[in-house]
XYZ file of N, CA, C and O in Angstrom:
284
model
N 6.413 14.669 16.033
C 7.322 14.842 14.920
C 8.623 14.081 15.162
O 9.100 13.384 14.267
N 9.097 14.178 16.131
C 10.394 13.153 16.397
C 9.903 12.094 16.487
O 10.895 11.428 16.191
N 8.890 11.147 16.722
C 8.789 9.879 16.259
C 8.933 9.713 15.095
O 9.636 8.708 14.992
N 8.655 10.151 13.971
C 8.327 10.284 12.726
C 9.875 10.027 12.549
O 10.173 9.049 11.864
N 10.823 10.732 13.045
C 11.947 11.106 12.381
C 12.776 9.988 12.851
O 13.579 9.479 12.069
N 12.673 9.611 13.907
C 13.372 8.192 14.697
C 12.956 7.064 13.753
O 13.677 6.090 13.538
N 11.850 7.234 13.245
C 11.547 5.641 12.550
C 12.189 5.871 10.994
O 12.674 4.885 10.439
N 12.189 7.183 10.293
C 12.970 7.253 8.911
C 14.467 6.988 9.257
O 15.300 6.727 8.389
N 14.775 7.080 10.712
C 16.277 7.154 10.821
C 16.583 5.358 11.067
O 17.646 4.760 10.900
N 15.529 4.922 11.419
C 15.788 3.233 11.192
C 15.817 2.621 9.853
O 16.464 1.577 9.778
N 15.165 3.119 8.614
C 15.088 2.519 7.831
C 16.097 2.635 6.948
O 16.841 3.612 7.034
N 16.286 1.700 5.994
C 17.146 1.257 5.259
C 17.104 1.522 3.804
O 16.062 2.077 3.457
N 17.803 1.320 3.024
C 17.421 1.829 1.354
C 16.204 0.634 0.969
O 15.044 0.643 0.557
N 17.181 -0.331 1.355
C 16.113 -1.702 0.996
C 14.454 -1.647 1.260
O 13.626 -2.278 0.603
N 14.216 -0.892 2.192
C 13.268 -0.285 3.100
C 12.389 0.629 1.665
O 11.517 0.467 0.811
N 12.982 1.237 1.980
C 12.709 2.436 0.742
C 12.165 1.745 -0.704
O 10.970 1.835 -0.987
N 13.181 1.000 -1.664
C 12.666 0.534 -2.149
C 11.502 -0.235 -2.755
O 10.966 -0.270 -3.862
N 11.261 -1.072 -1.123
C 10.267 -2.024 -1.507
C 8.994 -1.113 -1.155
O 7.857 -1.335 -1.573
N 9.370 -0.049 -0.316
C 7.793 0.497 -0.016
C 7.197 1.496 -1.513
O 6.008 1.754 -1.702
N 8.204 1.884 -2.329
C 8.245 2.759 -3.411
C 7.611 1.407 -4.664
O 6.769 1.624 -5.536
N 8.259 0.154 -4.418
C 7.517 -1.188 -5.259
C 6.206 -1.093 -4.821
O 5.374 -0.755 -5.663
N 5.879 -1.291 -3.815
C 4.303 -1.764 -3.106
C 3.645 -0.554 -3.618
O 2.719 -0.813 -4.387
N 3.871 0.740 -3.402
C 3.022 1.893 -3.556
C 3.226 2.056 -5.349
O 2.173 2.604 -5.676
N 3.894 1.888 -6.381
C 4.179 1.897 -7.641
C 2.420 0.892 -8.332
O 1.374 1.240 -8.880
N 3.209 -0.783 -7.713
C 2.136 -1.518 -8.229
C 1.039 -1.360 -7.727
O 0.026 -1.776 -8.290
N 1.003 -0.630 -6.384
C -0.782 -0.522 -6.274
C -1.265 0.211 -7.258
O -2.344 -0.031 -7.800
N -0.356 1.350 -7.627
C -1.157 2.832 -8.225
C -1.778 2.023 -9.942
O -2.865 2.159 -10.504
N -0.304 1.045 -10.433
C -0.732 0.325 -11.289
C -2.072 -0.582 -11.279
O -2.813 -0.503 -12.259
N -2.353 -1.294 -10.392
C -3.187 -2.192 -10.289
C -4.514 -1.188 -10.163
O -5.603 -1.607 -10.554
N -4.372 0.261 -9.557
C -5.735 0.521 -9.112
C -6.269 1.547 -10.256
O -7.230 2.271 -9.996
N -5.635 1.598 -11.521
C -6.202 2.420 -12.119
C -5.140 2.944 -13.478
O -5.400 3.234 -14.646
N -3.916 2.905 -12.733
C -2.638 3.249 -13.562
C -2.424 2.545 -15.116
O -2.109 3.134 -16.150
N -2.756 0.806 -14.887
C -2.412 0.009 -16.279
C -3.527 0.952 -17.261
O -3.184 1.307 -18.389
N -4.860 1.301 -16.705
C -5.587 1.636 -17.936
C -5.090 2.752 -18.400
O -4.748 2.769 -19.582
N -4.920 4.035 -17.521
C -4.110 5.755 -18.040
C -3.004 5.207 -19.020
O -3.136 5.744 -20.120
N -1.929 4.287 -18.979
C -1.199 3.889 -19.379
C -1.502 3.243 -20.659
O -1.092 3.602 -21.762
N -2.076 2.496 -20.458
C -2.574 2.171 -21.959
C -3.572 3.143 -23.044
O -3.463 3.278 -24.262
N -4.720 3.837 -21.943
C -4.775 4.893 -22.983
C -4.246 6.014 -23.867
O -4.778 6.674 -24.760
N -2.528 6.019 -23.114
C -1.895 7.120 -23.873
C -1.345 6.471 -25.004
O -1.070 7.028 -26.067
N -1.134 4.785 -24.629
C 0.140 4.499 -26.024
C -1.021 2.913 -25.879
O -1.008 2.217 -24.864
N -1.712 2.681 -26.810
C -2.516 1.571 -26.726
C -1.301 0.452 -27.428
O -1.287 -0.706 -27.013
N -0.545 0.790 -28.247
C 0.343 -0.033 -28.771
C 0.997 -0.909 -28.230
O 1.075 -2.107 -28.502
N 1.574 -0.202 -27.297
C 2.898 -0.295 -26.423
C 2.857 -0.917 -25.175
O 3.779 -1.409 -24.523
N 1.366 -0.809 -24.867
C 1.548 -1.195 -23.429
C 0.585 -2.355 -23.441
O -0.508 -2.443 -24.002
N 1.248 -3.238 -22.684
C 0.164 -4.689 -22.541
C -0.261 -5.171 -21.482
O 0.493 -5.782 -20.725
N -1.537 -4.990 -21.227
C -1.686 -4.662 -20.094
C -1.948 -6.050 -19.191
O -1.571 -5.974 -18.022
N -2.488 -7.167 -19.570
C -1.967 -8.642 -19.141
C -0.747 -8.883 -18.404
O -0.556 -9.290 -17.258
N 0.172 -8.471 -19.501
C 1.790 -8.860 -18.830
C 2.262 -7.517 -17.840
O 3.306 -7.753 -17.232
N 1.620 -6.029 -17.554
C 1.972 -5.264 -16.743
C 1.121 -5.615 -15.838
O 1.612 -5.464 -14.719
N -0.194 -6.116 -15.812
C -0.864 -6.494 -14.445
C -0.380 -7.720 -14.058
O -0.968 -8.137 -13.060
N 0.537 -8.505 -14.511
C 1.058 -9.706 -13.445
C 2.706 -9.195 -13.060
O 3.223 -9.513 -11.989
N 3.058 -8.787 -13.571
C 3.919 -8.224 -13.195
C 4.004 -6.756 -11.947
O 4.971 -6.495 -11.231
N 3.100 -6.241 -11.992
C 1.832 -5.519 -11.124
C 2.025 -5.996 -9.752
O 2.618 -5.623 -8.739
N 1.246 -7.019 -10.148
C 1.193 -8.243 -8.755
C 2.172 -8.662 -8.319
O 2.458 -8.789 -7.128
N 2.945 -8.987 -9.451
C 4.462 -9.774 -8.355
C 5.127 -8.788 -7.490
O 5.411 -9.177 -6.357
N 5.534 -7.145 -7.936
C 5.769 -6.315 -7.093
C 4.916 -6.219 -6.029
O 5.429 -6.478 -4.940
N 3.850 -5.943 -6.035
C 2.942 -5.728 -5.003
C 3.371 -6.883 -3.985
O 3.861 -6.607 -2.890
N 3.149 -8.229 -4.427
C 3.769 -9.460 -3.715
C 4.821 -9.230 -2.496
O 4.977 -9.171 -1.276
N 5.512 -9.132 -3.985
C 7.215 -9.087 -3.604
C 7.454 -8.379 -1.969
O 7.618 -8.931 -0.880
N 7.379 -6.706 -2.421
C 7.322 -5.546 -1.766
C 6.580 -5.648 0.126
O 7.038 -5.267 1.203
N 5.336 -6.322 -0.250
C 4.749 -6.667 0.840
C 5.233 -7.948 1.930
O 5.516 -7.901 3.128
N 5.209 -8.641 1.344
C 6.159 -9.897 1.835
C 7.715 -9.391 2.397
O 8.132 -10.199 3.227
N 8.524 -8.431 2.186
C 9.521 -8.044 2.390
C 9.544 -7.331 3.662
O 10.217 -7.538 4.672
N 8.801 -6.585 3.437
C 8.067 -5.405 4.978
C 7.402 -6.085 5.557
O 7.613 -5.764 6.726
N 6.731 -6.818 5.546
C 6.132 -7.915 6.662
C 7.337 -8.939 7.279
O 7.444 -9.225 8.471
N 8.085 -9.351 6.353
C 9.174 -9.904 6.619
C 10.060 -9.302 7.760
O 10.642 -9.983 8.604
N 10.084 -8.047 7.683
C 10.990 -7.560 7.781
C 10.934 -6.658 9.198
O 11.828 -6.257 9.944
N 9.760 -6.551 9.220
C 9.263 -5.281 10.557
C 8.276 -6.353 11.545
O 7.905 -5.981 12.659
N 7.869 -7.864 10.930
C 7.574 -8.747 11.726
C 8.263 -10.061 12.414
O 8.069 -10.878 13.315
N 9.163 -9.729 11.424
C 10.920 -10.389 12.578
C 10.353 -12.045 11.953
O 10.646 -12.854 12.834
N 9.716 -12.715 10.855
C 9.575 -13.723 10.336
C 11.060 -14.045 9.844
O 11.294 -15.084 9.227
């Protein structure tokens, strides 16, 4: 349990963020764009939320790899 707590005490907001991006667009990419579109078929487009999807996922990952692999 104190490891656990030593490594939240390293991280950063920035930290936070991008892991809350990465875990957001997966949930999108893995199932989320369709729930989403079945509630409001109007509204939601699901083309432009699955690339946009991806660029977070991108983004997010590239940042934490960046970031915890000292690139």
């Amino acid at each position: 349990m104190g490891d656990i707590m030593e490594i939240f005490a390293k991280l950063e907001s920035w930290d936070y963020l991008a892991a809350a991006m990465l875990l957001f667009s997966a949930w999108l990419l893995l199932g989320g764009i369709g729930r989403l579109q079945k509630s409001d078929p109007e509204r939601v487009d699901a083309k432009k939320l699955r690339i946009r999807a991806c660029g977070g996922l991108v983004a997010g990952a590239l940042y934490l790899a960046c970031r915890y692999l000292q690139l």
